[in-house]
Amino acid sequence: MKLLHVVGTRPNFVKAMPVIRALTAQASDCEQIVIHTGQHYDPNMSQTFFDDFDLPCTIENLNVGSGSHAAQTGNIMRRFEPALLKYAPRAVVVYGDVNSTLAAAIVAAKCGTPVIHVEAGLRSGDRTMPEEINRILTDQIAEQLFAPSRDAVANLAAEGISGDNVHFVGNVMIDTLVNFLPRCNSDEVLRKLDIEADRYVMATIHRPSNVDSEEKLTNIVHALAEISRELVVIFPVHPRTVPKLAPLERVINASGIRLVDPLGYTDFISLQRAARLVITDSGGVQEETTYMCIPCLTVRPNTERPVTVSHGTNRLVAPTRDSILSEYKLALETSTARCNIELWDGRAARRIADIVAAEYGNAR
Ligand code: UD1
Ligand code: UDP
């Protein structure tokens, strides 16, 4: 069985790692190749994850880089097709909802290669999000769909996708977290940043809906500045957000907000786990905070990960200074019970590997 895994962005690397490792462990006949589209390319958005994860397979980089949605998606398609033809895999595995996911899925489906979608069925219901378009279309052309939660299975059924090829397996991003938590000792990174556990807030903001709106980003930064009078705010800045913060430099410099470069996975998780609270618009961070029981404010009107709100520590909050501050106070006053989300148990990738081996292995 030969499989091509397609990744391109930071969250893809985190999701693919456990699946590749589980297939290596469980399917001895499995040859695996990773195609990195190059959608993310800064060393701290890309190489650092490969250093941490040490994947046991060939990795080829298509070096596509940044561009408009059409340019980026089209370039990935053009460069992925020859790679697909060269390797002629039994199936192509795609992850999540980024442009690399959709581009590779379209190419594979049209070349007659089965598409396996890991993290299928998530829906925010918000078609202004580029990721929502990527999710809907990828699920329509996938042959095997691996859903992280029951709501995702229901979303697929509502779009007419149901049957033996839809599998509720749990969350692979949590697999990586479970695997790495024992080596995520916060002491070192706390010492490096000269902060104390539980005495800081961690922030990550990168959605276009927040950072491309001067008004919303200004509101968010003003709320963080206010919070930083009480708790230090550590803000690892995504490259999309960097230029957008320039006009807010004076506010930031006069506050306790500390901008830092994007962090490697181990440092980032180590900081998340010791934070008093997290403020984010990231998809993965909503899940990780829920698993670790860290209060989380998600600055978005909706989420494709509703279990993090109904069963976790996540609260949706509007991008206004007052909403963020009032939810921040509420979250600090509310105690967080240990969250236990069905099949978020560190074994999702093993379930996926079993099914993939049964479907596409040589015995078939
Ligand atoms: C992409 C995904 C988003 C995901 C995020 C994870 C899509 C449509 N969006 O958003 O769902 O949450 O990745 O982080 O696929 N840049 C750099 N260096 C890099 C990468 C990006 O400087 O290594 C800058 C470029 O100016 C680029 C901008 O960031 O134009 C946006 O990058 P892009 O990959 O297009 O989208 P993200 O915002 O990263
Ligand atoms: N992450 C990281 N360093 C950072 C910010 C995030 O390692 O500085 C990890 C985070 O723990 C999670 C993933 O990157 O596993 C989430 O990526 P991101 O927020 O960029 O994308 P999203 O999940 O929103 O698509």
Coordinates of C-alpha atoms in Angstrom, one line a residue, residues 22-296:
A22 CA 0.1 4.9 13.3
L23 CA 0.3 3.7 9.7
T24 CA 4.0 2.9 10.1
A25 CA 3.3 1.0 13.3
Q26 CA 0.2 -0.8 12.1
A27 CA 0.6 -1.4 8.4
S28 CA 4.0 -2.9 7.7
D29 CA 3.4 -3.0 4.0
C30 CA 2.7 0.8 3.9
E31 CA 5.0 3.1 1.9
Q32 CA 4.3 6.7 2.8
I33 CA 5.4 9.9 1.1
V34 CA 4.6 13.4 2.4
I35 CA 4.0 16.1 -0.1
H36 CA 4.5 19.5 1.5
T37 CA 2.9 22.1 -0.8
G38 CA 4.9 24.9 0.7
Q39 CA 1.8 27.0 1.6
H40 CA 3.7 27.7 4.9
Y41 CA 7.4 28.2 4.5
D42 CA 8.9 30.4 7.2
P43 CA 11.1 28.1 9.3
N44 CA 9.0 28.8 12.4
M45 CA 5.8 28.0 10.5
S46 CA 7.1 24.9 8.8
Q47 CA 10.6 23.3 9.4
T48 CA 10.3 23.6 13.2
F49 CA 7.4 21.1 13.1
F50 CA 9.3 18.6 11.0
D51 CA 12.2 18.9 13.5
D52 CA 9.9 18.2 16.4
F53 CA 7.9 15.4 14.7
D54 CA 10.8 13.6 12.9
L55 CA 8.5 11.9 10.4
P56 CA 9.7 8.5 9.2
C57 CA 9.3 9.0 5.5
T58 CA 10.3 10.9 2.3
I59 CA 9.1 14.5 2.3
E60 CA 8.9 16.4 -1.0
N61 CA 8.3 20.2 -1.0
L62 CA 6.4 21.8 -3.9
N63 CA 7.4 25.3 -2.7
V64 CA 4.2 26.9 -3.8
G65 CA 4.3 29.8 -1.2
S66 CA 1.7 32.6 -0.8
G67 CA -0.8 34.1 -3.1
S68 CA -4.5 34.9 -3.6
H69 CA -6.9 32.0 -3.1
A70 CA -7.1 31.3 -6.8
A71 CA -3.3 31.7 -7.4
Q72 CA -2.4 29.6 -4.4
T73 CA -5.0 26.8 -5.0
G74 CA -4.2 26.8 -8.7
N75 CA -0.4 26.6 -8.2
I76 CA -0.8 23.7 -5.7
M77 CA -2.9 21.9 -8.2
R78 CA -0.4 22.4 -11.1
R79 CA 2.5 21.3 -9.0
F80 CA 0.7 18.4 -7.2
E81 CA -0.5 16.7 -10.3
P82 CA 3.0 15.6 -11.6
A83 CA 3.9 14.4 -8.0
L84 CA 0.7 12.3 -7.9
L85 CA 1.5 10.8 -11.3
K86 CA 5.1 10.2 -10.3
Y87 CA 4.2 8.3 -7.1
A88 CA 1.0 6.7 -8.3
P89 CA -0.3 6.1 -4.8
R90 CA -3.2 3.8 -3.8
A91 CA -4.8 6.8 -2.1
V92 CA -4.1 10.5 -1.1
V93 CA -4.6 11.6 2.5
V94 CA -5.6 15.2 3.1
Y95 CA -6.1 17.0 6.4
G96 CA -8.3 19.8 7.7
D97 CA -9.6 22.7 5.7
V98 CA -6.8 24.7 4.1
N99 CA -6.2 25.6 0.5
S100 CA -3.7 22.8 0.2
T101 CA -6.3 20.3 1.3
L102 CA -8.9 21.2 -1.3
A103 CA -6.3 21.7 -4.1
A104 CA -4.8 18.2 -3.6
A105 CA -8.3 16.6 -3.2
I106 CA -9.5 18.0 -6.5
V107 CA -6.4 16.8 -8.4
A108 CA -6.5 13.3 -6.8
A109 CA -10.2 12.8 -7.4
K110 CA -9.9 13.9 -11.1
C111 CA -7.0 11.5 -11.6
G112 CA -9.1 8.7 -10.2
T113 CA -7.1 8.3 -6.9
P114 CA -9.2 7.9 -3.8
V115 CA -9.1 10.8 -1.4
I116 CA -9.1 10.2 2.3
H117 CA -10.2 13.2 4.4
V118 CA -9.0 13.4 8.0
E119 CA -11.1 15.9 10.0
A120 CA -14.1 15.6 7.8
G121 CA -17.5 17.1 8.5
L122 CA -16.6 20.2 10.5
R123 CA -18.9 23.1 9.6
S124 CA -19.1 26.6 10.9
G125 CA -22.1 27.4 8.7
D126 CA -20.3 30.5 7.6
R127 CA -19.5 30.5 3.9
T128 CA -17.6 33.8 4.2
M129 CA -14.8 31.7 5.7
P130 CA -12.5 30.3 3.0
E131 CA -12.0 27.2 5.1
E132 CA -15.8 26.5 5.0
I133 CA -15.7 26.3 1.2
N134 CA -12.6 24.0 1.4
R135 CA -14.4 21.7 3.9
I136 CA -17.6 21.4 1.9
L137 CA -15.9 20.7 -1.4
T138 CA -13.3 18.3 0.0
D139 CA -15.9 16.2 1.8
Q140 CA -18.0 16.0 -1.4
I141 CA -15.1 14.3 -3.3
A142 CA -13.5 12.2 -0.5
E143 CA -13.9 8.5 -0.6
Q144 CA -13.2 7.9 3.1
L145 CA -14.2 10.5 5.6
F146 CA -12.8 10.5 9.2
A147 CA -14.8 12.7 11.5
P148 CA -13.5 14.0 14.9
S149 CA -16.8 14.4 16.6
R150 CA -20.5 13.2 16.3
D151 CA -21.7 16.6 15.2
A152 CA -19.3 16.3 12.2
V153 CA -21.0 13.0 11.2
A154 CA -24.4 14.7 11.5
N155 CA -23.1 17.6 9.3
L156 CA -22.1 15.1 6.6
A157 CA -25.4 13.3 6.8
A158 CA -27.2 16.6 6.3
E159 CA -25.3 17.1 3.1
G160 CA -26.2 13.6 1.9
I161 CA -22.8 12.0 2.8
S162 CA -23.4 8.9 4.9
G163 CA -22.7 5.2 4.9
D164 CA -19.8 2.9 5.5
N165 CA -17.2 5.4 4.3
V166 CA -18.0 7.9 7.1
H167 CA -16.1 7.0 10.3
F168 CA -16.3 8.6 13.7
V169 CA -12.7 8.1 14.9
G170 CA -11.9 11.1 17.2
N171 CA -9.5 13.9 16.9
V172 CA -5.9 13.5 15.5
M173 CA -4.8 16.9 16.8
I174 CA -5.5 15.6 20.3
D175 CA -3.4 12.5 19.5
T176 CA -0.4 14.7 18.9
L177 CA -1.2 16.6 22.1
V178 CA -1.5 13.5 24.2
N179 CA 1.8 12.2 22.7
F180 CA 3.7 15.5 23.3
L181 CA 2.3 16.6 26.7
P182 CA 4.7 14.5 28.7
R183 CA 7.7 16.3 27.1
C184 CA 6.1 19.8 27.3
N185 CA 7.6 21.0 30.5
S186 CA 6.6 24.6 30.9
D187 CA 9.5 25.6 33.2
E188 CA 12.1 26.3 30.5
V189 CA 9.9 28.4 28.3
L190 CA 8.5 30.3 31.2
R191 CA 12.0 31.1 32.4
K192 CA 13.0 32.2 28.9
L193 CA 10.1 34.6 28.8
D194 CA 10.5 35.6 32.5
I195 CA 6.8 34.8 33.3
E196 CA 5.1 32.7 35.9
A197 CA 2.6 29.9 35.4
D198 CA -1.0 31.0 35.7
R199 CA 0.0 34.7 35.6
Y200 CA -0.3 35.3 31.9
V201 CA -2.8 35.1 29.0
M202 CA -1.8 33.6 25.7
A203 CA -3.2 35.2 22.5
T204 CA -3.1 34.0 18.9
I205 CA -5.1 35.9 16.2
H206 CA -4.8 35.2 12.5
R207 CA -8.2 34.9 10.8
P208 CA -8.7 37.3 7.9
S209 CA -12.1 38.2 9.4
N210 CA -10.3 39.7 12.4
V211 CA -6.9 40.8 11.1
D212 CA -8.1 42.2 7.8
S213 CA -10.5 44.5 9.6
E214 CA -8.8 47.5 11.1
E215 CA -11.7 48.1 13.4
K216 CA -11.9 44.5 14.8
L217 CA -8.1 44.2 15.2
T218 CA -8.0 47.5 17.0
N219 CA -10.7 46.4 19.4
I220 CA -9.0 43.1 20.1
V221 CA -5.6 44.8 20.8
H222 CA -7.3 47.4 23.1
A223 CA -8.9 44.5 25.0
L224 CA -5.6 42.7 25.3
A225 CA -3.9 46.0 26.4
E226 CA -6.5 46.3 29.2
I227 CA -6.1 42.7 30.3
S228 CA -2.3 43.2 30.3
R229 CA -2.7 45.6 33.2
E230 CA -3.6 42.5 35.3
L231 CA -1.9 39.6 33.5
V232 CA 1.0 39.7 31.0
V233 CA -0.3 38.9 27.5
I234 CA 2.0 36.7 25.4
F235 CA 1.1 37.0 21.8
P236 CA 3.0 34.7 19.2
V237 CA 2.2 36.6 16.0
H238 CA 1.2 34.7 12.8
P239 CA 2.9 36.2 9.7
R240 CA -0.4 37.2 8.3
T241 CA -1.0 39.4 11.4
V242 CA 2.5 41.0 11.6
P243 CA 1.9 43.9 9.1
K244 CA -1.6 44.5 10.4
L245 CA -0.3 45.3 13.9
A246 CA 2.0 48.1 12.7
P247 CA -0.6 50.9 13.1
L248 CA -1.2 49.6 16.7
E249 CA 2.5 49.7 17.7
R250 CA 2.1 52.6 20.2
V251 CA -0.8 51.0 22.0
I252 CA 1.1 47.7 22.2
N253 CA 4.4 49.3 23.4
A254 CA 2.6 51.1 26.1
S255 CA 0.9 47.9 27.4
G256 CA 1.9 44.6 28.9
I257 CA 1.4 42.8 25.6
R258 CA 4.5 40.9 24.5
L259 CA 4.7 40.1 20.8
V260 CA 6.8 37.1 20.1
D261 CA 7.5 35.1 16.9
P262 CA 5.5 32.0 16.1
L263 CA 6.6 29.2 18.5
G264 CA 7.6 25.6 17.8
Y265 CA 5.0 23.1 18.8
T266 CA 6.6 22.0 22.1
D267 CA 7.1 25.5 23.4
F268 CA 3.6 26.6 22.3
I269 CA 1.9 23.7 24.1
S270 CA 4.1 24.2 27.1
L271 CA 2.9 27.8 27.2
Q272 CA -0.7 27.0 26.6
R273 CA -0.8 24.5 29.4
A274 CA 0.5 26.9 32.0
A275 CA -1.6 29.9 30.8
R276 CA -4.4 31.4 33.0
L277 CA -6.5 31.8 29.9
V278 CA -6.1 31.8 26.1
I279 CA -7.6 34.3 23.6
T280 CA -7.6 33.0 20.0
D281 CA -9.3 32.6 16.7
S282 CA -7.4 29.4 15.9
G283 CA -9.3 26.2 15.2
G284 CA -6.7 23.9 16.7
V285 CA -6.2 26.0 19.8
Q286 CA -9.9 25.7 20.7
E287 CA -9.5 22.0 20.8
E288 CA -6.2 21.9 22.7
T289 CA -7.4 24.3 25.4
T290 CA -10.5 22.1 25.8
Y291 CA -8.4 19.0 26.2
M292 CA -6.1 20.7 28.7
C293 CA -9.0 22.5 30.5
I294 CA -7.6 25.9 30.0
P295 CA -10.3 28.6 29.7
C296 CA -10.5 29.9 26.1

